[in-house]
Coordinates of C-alpha atoms in Angstrom, one line a residue:
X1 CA 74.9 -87.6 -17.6
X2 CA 74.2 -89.2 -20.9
X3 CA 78.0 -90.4 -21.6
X4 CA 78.8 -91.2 -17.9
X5 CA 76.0 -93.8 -17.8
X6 CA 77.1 -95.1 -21.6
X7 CA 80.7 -95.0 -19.8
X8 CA 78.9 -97.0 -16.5
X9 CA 77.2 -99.9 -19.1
X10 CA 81.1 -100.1 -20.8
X11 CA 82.4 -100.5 -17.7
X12 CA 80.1 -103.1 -16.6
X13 CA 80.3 -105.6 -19.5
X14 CA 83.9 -105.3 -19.8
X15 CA 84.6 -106.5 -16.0
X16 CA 85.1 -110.2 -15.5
X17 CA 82.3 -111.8 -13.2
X18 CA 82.1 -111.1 -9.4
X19 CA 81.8 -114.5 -8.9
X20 CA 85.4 -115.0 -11.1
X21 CA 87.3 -112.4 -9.0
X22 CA 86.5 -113.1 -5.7
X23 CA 86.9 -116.8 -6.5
X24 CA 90.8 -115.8 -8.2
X25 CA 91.7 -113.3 -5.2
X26 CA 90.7 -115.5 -2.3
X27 CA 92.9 -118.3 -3.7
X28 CA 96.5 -116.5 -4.0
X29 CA 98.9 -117.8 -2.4
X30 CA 102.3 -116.5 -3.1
X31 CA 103.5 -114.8 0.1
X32 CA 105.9 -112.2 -2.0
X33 CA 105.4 -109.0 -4.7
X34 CA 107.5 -106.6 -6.0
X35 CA 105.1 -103.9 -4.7
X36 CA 102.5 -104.0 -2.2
X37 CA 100.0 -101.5 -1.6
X38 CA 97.9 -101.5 1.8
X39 CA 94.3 -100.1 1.4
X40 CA 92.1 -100.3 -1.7
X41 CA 90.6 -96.9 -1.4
X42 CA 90.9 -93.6 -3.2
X43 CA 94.8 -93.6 -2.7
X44 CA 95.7 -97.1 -2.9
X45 CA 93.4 -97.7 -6.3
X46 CA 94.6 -95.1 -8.1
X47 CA 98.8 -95.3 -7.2
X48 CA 98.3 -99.0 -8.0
X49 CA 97.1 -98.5 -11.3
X50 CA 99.5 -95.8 -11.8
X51 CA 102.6 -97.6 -11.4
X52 CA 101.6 -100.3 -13.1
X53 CA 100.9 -97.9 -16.4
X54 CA 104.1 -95.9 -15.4
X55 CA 106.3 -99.2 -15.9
X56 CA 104.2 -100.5 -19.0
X57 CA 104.7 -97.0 -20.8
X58 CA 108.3 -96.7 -20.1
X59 CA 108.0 -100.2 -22.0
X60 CA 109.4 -102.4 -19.2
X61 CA 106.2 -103.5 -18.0
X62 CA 105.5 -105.7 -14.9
X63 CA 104.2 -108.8 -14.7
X64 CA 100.4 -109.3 -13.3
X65 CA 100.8 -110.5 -10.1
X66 CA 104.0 -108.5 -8.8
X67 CA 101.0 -105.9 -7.9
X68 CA 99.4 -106.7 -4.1
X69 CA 96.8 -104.9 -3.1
X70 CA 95.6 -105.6 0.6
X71 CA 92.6 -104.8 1.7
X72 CA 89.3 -106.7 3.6
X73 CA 86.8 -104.1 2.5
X74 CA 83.4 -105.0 0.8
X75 CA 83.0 -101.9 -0.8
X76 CA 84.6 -98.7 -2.3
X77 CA 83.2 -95.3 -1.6
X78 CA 83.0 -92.3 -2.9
X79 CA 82.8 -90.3 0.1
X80 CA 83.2 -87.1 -1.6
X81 CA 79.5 -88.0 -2.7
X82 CA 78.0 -87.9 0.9
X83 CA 77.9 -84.4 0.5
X84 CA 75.9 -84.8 -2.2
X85 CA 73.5 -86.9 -0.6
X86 CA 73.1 -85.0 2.8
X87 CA 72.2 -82.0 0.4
X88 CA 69.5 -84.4 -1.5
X89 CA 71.3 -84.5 -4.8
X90 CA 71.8 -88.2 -5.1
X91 CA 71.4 -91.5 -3.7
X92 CA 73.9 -93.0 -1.5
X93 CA 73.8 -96.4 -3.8
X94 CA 75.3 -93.9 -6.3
X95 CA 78.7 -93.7 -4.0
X96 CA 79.3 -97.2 -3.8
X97 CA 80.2 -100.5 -5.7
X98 CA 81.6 -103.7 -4.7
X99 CA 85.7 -103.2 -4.4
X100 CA 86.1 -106.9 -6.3
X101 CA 84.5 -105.0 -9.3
X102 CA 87.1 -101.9 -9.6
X103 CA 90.3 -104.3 -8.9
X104 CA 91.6 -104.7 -12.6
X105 CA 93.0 -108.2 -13.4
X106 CA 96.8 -107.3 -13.2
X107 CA 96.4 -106.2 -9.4
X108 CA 96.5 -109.1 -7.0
X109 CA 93.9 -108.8 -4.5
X110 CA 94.5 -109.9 -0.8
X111 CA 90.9 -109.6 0.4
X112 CA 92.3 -109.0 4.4
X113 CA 93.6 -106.2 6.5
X114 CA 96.9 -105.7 7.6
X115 CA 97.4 -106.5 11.4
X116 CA 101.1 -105.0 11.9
X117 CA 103.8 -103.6 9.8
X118 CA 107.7 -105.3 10.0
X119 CA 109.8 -102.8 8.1
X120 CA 112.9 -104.2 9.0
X121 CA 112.1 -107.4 7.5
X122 CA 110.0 -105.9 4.7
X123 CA 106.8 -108.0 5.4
X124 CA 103.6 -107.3 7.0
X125 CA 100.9 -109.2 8.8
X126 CA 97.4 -109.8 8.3
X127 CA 94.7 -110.4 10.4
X128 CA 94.4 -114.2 9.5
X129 CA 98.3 -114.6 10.6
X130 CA 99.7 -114.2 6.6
X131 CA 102.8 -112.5 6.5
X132 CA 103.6 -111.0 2.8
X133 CA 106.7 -110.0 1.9
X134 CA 107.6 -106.9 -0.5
X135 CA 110.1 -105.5 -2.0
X136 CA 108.2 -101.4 -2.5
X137 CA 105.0 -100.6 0.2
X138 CA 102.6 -98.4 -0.2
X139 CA 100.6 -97.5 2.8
X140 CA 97.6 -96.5 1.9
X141 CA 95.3 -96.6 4.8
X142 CA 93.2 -93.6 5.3
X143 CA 92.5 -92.7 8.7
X144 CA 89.9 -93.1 11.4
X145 CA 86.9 -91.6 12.2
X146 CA 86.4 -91.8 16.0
X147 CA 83.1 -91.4 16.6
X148 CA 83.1 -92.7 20.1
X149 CA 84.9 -90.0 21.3
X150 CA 82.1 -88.0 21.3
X151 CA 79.6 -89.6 24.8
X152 CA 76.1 -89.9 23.0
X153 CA 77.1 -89.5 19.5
X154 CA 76.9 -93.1 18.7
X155 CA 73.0 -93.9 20.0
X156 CA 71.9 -90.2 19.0
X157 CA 73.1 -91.2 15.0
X158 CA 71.0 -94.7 15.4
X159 CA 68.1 -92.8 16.5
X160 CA 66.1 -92.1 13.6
X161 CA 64.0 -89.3 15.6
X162 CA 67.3 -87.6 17.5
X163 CA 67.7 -84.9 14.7
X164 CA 71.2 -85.9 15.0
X165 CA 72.9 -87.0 11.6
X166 CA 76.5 -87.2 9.9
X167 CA 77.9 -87.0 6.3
X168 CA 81.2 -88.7 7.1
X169 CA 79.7 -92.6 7.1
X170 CA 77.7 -94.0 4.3
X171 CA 75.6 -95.5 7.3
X172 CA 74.4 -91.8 8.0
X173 CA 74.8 -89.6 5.0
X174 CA 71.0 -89.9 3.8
X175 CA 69.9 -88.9 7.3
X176 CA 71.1 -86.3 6.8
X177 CA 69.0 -85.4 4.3
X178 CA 65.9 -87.0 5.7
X179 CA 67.1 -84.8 9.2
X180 CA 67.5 -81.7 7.1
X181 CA 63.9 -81.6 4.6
X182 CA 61.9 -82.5 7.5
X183 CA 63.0 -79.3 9.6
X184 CA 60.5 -76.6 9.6
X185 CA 61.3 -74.6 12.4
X186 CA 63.8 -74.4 15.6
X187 CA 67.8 -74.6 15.6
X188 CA 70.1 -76.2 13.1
X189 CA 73.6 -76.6 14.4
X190 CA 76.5 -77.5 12.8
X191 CA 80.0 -78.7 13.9
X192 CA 83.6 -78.9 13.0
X193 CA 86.2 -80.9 15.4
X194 CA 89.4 -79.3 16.3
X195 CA 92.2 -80.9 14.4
X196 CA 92.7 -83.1 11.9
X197 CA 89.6 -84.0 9.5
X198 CA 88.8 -85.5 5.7
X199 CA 88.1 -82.3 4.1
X200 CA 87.7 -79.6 6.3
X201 CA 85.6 -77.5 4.4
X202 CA 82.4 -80.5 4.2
X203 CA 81.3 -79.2 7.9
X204 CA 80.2 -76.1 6.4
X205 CA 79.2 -77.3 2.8
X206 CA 76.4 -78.8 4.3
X207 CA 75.3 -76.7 6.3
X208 CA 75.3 -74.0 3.4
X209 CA 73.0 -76.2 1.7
X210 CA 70.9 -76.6 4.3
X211 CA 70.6 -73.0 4.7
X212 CA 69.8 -72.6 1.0
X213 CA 67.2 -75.3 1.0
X214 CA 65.8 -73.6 4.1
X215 CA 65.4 -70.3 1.8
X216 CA 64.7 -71.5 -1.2
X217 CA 61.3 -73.4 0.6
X218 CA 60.2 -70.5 2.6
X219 CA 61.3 -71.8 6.2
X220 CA 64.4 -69.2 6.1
X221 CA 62.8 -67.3 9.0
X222 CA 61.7 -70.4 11.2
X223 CA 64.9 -71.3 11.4
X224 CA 68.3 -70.2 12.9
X225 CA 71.1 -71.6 11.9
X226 CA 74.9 -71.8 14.3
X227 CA 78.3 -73.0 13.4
X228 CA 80.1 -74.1 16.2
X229 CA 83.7 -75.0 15.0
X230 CA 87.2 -76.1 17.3
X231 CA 88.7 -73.9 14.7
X232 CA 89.7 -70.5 15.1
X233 CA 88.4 -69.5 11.9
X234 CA 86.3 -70.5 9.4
X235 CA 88.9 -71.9 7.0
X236 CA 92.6 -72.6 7.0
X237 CA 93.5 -70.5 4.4
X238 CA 92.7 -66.7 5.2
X239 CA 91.8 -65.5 1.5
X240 CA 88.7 -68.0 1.6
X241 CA 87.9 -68.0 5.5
X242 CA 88.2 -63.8 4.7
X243 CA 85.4 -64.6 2.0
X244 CA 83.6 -67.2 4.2
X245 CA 83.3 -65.2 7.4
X246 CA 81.8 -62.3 5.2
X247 CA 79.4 -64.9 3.8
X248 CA 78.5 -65.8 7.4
X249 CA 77.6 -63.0 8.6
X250 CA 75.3 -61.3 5.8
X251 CA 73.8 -64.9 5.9
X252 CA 73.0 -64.1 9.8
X253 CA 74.6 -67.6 10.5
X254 CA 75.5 -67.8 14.5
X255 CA 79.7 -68.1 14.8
X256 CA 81.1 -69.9 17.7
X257 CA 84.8 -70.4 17.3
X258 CA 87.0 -72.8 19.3
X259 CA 84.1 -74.1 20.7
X260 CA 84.8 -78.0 20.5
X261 CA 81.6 -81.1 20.5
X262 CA 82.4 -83.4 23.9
X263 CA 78.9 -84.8 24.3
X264 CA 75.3 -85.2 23.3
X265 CA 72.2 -85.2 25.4
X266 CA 69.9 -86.2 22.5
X267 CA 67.1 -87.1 24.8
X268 CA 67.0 -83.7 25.4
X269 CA 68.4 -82.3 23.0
X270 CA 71.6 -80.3 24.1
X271 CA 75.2 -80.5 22.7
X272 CA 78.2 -79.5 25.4
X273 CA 81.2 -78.1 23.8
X274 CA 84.8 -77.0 25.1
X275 CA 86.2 -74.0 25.4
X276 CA 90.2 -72.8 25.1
X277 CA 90.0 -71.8 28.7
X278 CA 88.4 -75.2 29.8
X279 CA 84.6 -74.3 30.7
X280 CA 81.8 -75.4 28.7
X281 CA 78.8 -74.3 27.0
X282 CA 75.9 -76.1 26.2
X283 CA 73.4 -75.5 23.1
X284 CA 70.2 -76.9 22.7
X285 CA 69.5 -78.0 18.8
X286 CA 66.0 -79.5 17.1
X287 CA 69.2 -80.3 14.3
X288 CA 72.2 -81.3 14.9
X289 CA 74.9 -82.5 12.2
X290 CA 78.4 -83.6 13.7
X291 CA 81.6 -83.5 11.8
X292 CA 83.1 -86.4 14.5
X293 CA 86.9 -86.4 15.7
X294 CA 89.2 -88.3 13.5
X295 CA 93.1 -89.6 13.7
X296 CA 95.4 -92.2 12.4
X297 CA 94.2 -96.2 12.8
X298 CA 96.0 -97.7 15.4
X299 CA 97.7 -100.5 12.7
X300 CA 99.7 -97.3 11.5
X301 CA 100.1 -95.4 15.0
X302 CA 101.5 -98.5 16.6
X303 CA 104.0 -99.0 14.3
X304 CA 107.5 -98.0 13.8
X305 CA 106.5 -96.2 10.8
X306 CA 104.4 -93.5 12.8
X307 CA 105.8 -90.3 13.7
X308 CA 104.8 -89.0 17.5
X309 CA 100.8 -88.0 15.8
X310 CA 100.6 -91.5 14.4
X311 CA 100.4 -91.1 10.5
X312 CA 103.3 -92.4 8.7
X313 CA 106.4 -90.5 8.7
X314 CA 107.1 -89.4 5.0
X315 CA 109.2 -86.5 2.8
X316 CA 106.7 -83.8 2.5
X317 CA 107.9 -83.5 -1.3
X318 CA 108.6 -87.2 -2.3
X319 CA 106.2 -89.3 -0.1
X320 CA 109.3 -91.7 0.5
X321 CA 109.9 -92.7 4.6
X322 CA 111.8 -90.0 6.5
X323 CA 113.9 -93.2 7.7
X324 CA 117.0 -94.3 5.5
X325 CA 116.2 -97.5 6.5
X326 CA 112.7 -97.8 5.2
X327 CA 113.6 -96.4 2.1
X328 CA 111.5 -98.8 0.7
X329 CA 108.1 -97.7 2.5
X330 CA 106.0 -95.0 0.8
X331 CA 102.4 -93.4 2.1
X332 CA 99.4 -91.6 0.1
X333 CA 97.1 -89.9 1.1
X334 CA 94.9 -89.6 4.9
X335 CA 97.5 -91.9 6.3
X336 CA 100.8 -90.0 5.6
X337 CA 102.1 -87.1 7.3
X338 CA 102.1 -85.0 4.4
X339 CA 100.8 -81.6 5.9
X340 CA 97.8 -80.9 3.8
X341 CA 94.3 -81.0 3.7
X342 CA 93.3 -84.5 3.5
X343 CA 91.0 -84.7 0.4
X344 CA 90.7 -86.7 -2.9
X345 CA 91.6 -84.4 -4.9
X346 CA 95.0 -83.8 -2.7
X347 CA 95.5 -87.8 -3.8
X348 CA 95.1 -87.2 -7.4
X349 CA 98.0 -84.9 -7.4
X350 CA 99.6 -87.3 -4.8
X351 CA 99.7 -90.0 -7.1
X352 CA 102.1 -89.6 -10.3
X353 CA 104.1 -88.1 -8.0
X354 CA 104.8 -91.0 -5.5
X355 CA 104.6 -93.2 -9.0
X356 CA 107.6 -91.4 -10.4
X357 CA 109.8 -91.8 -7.8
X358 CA 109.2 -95.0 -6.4
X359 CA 109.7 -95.9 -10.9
X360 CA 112.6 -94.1 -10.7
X361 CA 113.9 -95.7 -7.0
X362 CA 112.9 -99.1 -8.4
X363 CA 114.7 -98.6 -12.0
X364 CA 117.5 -96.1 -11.2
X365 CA 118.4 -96.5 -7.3
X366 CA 117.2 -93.0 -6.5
X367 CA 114.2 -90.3 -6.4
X368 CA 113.2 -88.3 -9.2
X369 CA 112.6 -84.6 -9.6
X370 CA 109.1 -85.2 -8.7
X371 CA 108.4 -83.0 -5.7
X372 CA 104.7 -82.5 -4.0
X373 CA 104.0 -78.7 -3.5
X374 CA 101.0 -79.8 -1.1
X375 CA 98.3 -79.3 -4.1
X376 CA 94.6 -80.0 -2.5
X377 CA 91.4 -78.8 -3.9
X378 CA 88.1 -78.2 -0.9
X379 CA 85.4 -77.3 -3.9
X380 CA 82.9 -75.6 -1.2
X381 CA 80.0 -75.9 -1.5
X382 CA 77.8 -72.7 -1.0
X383 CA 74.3 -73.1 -2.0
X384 CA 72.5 -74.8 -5.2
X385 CA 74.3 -74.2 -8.1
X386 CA 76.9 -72.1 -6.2
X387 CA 80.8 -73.1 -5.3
X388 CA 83.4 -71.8 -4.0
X389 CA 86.6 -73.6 -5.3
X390 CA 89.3 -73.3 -2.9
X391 CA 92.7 -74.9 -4.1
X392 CA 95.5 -74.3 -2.4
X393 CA 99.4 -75.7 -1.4
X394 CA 102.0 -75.9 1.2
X395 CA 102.1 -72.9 3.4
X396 CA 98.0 -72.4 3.3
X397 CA 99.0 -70.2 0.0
X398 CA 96.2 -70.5 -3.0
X399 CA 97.1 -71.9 -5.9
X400 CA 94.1 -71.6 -8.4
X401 CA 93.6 -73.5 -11.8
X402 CA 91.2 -71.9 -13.3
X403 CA 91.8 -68.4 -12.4
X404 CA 92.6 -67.1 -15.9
X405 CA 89.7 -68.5 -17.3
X406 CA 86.9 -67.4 -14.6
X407 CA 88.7 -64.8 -12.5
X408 CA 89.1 -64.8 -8.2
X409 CA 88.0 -68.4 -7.5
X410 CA 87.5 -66.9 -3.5
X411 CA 84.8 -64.4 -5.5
X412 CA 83.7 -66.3 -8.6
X413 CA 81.1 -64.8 -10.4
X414 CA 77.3 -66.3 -10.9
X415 CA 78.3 -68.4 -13.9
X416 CA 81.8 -69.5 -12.5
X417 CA 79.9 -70.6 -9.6
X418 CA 77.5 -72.7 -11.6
X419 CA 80.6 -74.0 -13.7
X420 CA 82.6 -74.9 -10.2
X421 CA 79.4 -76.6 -9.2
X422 CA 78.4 -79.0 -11.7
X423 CA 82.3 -79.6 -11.5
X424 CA 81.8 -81.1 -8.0
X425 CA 78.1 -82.7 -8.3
X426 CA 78.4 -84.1 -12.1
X427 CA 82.0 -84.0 -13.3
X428 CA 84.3 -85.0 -10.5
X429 CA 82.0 -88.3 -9.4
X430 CA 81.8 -89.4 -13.1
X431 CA 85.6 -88.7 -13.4
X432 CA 86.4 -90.6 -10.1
X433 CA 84.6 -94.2 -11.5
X434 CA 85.8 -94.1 -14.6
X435 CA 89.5 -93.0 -14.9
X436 CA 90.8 -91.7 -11.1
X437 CA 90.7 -95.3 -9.6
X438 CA 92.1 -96.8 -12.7
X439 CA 95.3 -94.5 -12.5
X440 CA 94.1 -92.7 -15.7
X441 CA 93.0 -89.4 -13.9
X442 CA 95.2 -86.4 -12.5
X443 CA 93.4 -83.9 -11.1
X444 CA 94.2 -80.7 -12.4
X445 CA 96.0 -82.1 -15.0
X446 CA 93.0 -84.4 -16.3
X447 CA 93.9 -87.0 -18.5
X448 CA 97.4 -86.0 -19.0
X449 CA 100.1 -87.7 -16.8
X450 CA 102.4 -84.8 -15.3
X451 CA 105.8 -84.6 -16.7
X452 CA 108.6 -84.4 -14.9
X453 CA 112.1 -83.4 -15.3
X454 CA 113.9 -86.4 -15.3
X455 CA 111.0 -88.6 -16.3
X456 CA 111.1 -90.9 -18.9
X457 CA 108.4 -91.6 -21.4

């Protein structure tokens, strides 16, 4: 904690004034870049940062402003953190700064959002009517969280008395925790969407550490806790759903598989969820935390650059377009059709990998031997000073880091879990402020920049 807050101080006196950078990005006009990159969040950040490093290394650096980063944002988020929060471990404020601060002077920023995509003519549109051209895009996007979709969902999470409460908003993460401390007795649900989500293991990491907190403070008995998931299972990949399912049950947590959130009667108090067959069942709750539905923004889905489920259409190995013609047009991250998990930790191995080929593209005319093998990490959460790290790749197959060195990651024992643990609450957040969004971070490999076959220094 100690050197992450001397890091913090660093950090702070070495970045130019607010004031400065909004007053510099708000008064660009060139209409042209060598590469632009649309959205300034986990993905877009760090690939930015990364290609400009990869072309200063090879020692043919770019110039300052032939980096555009687009994005209208206010703020960058951690939302890896909201986990954290829900469970009472920190403060939301910790999970956010002002996006103007992290956007290092040799990144042009283009404080609006992009309104529609023109491939053909390499240019987009933003919001305000601007067309930029490019010569490399990087879509970088992230997806949508639709929590509309669900009738009721919306006034029950602005009801501070509805026991209703989300982690995947910085608007609702710490009433979670408020929702969670302040249960003594009754019924604690807690749901997972069918489909596509950010990290689909955070559903159930909170809801572990509610169940722990309910133990650890006597209530254990008061309280009954269900999982109703659209999932057939409690995780994609069977080794740790295998581990999880056994976890539910000698935790006598209530399974309810398939079962799919449609509406909320928080007035009084009943979810409805859908079943396979088409019926529904209703549950009453005193708790009720809601992993909402989520899918591609419509800016992406609308565009030619969308397959048929609206993310863009990219090489599972390169994250280059699956159109020759948009050879041009790379995605990161929750926006791409890579099929993963959608997590940070899936962008940090993401990253150098779309860097080295759109370097070598740029520099040589074609891809290097830089291929993705679907890397993503879900470090679950299981209780107070316990974790589960689940890493895994294409296929759903495990792929474990630090097997050798603490054994069966789906079984770790006590003082892996307590290592895995402070990994997700201490190391990763102080990791992801100080070196992942400045391109300096890479996952599993640390500090260390993979290497690649055909890469150049």
């Amino acid at each position: 904690m100690a050197a992450f807050l001397v890091t913090h101080r660093r950090a702070l006196l070495n970045s130019r004034s607010l004031v400065t950078r909004v007053r510099w990005g708000s008064t660009d006009s060139k209409d042209k870049y060598r590469i632009v990159v649309v959205g300034a969040g986990s993905g877009g950040l760090s690939v930015a940062n990364q290609i400009y490093n990869r072309f200063r290394a090879a020692g043919t650096p770019l110039n300052k402003d032939d980096i555009a980063i687009i994005d209208a944002a206010e703020h960058h988020f951690y939302q890896p953190g909201w986990t954290l929060v829900g469970a009472g471990l920190k403060q939301k404020s910790e999970t956010r700064r002002p996006l103007v601060s992290l956007i290092p002077d040799h990144l042009v920023h283009i404080p609006e959002n992009v309104k529609s995509f023109s491939p053909s003519s390499a240019s987009v549109t933003t919001e305000s009517g601007r067309s930029i051209s490019y010569e490399s895009l990087i879509i970088a996007t992230g997806m949508k969280i639709n929590w509309e979709n669900i009738p009721g969902l919306p006034k029950a999470l602005a009801d501070p008395s509805s026991g209703v409460s989300s982690i995947y908003s910085y608007a609702t993460c710490d009433k979670v925790w408020s929702d969670i401390d302040a249960l003594r007795s009754g019924k604690a649900i807690f749901t997972q969407p069918a489909g596509v989500i950010k990290c689909a293991g955070a559903p159930q990491k909170i809801m572990w550490m509610a169940y722990d907190r309910y133990q650890k403070t006597g209530r254990g008995d008061q309280i009954s806790i269900d999982f109703y998931t659209g999932m057939p299972t409690m995780f994609s990949v069977k080794k740790y759903s295998d581990e999880l399912e056994k976890l539910r049950i000698a935790r006598g947590v209530g399974g309810f598989f398939q079962h799919n959130l449609v509406s909320i009667d928080s007035r009084n108090h009943k979810a409805t969820f859908k079943k396979p067959d088409g019926s529904t069942a209703d549950a009453e709750y005193t708790l009720l935390h809601v992993s909402p539905p989520m899918g591609p923004l419509d800016v992406v889905k609308n565009s030619s650059l969308a397959d048929e489920a609206g993310w863009v259409s990219v090489d599972k190995m390169t994250m280059r377009h699956t159109k020759p013609e948009y050879g041009n047009v790379w995605a990161i991250g929750d926006c791409s059709s890579l099929p993963t998990s959608k997590t940070a930790a899936a962008i940090t191995a993401q990253a150098p990998i779309l860097t080295e080929n759109l370097f070598s593209v740029i520099t040589t005319g074609k891809v290097a031997d830089a291929n993705y093998d679907g890397y993503t990490s879900c470090p679950l959460l299981t209780g107070y000073g316990q974790l589960m790290l689940a890493e895994f790749k294409y296929g759903l197959e495990p792929k474990e880091s630090l097997a050798n060195y603490f054994g069966d990651q789906s079984t770790p024992r006590r003082f892996a879990r307590r290592i895995f643990y402070h990994l997700k609450k201490d190391l990763f957040p102080w990791a992801y402020w100080n070196y992942h969004i400045k391109g300096t971070w890479f996952g599993s490999h640390g500090w260390l920049r993979p290497k690649f076959p055909s890469s150049t220094p």
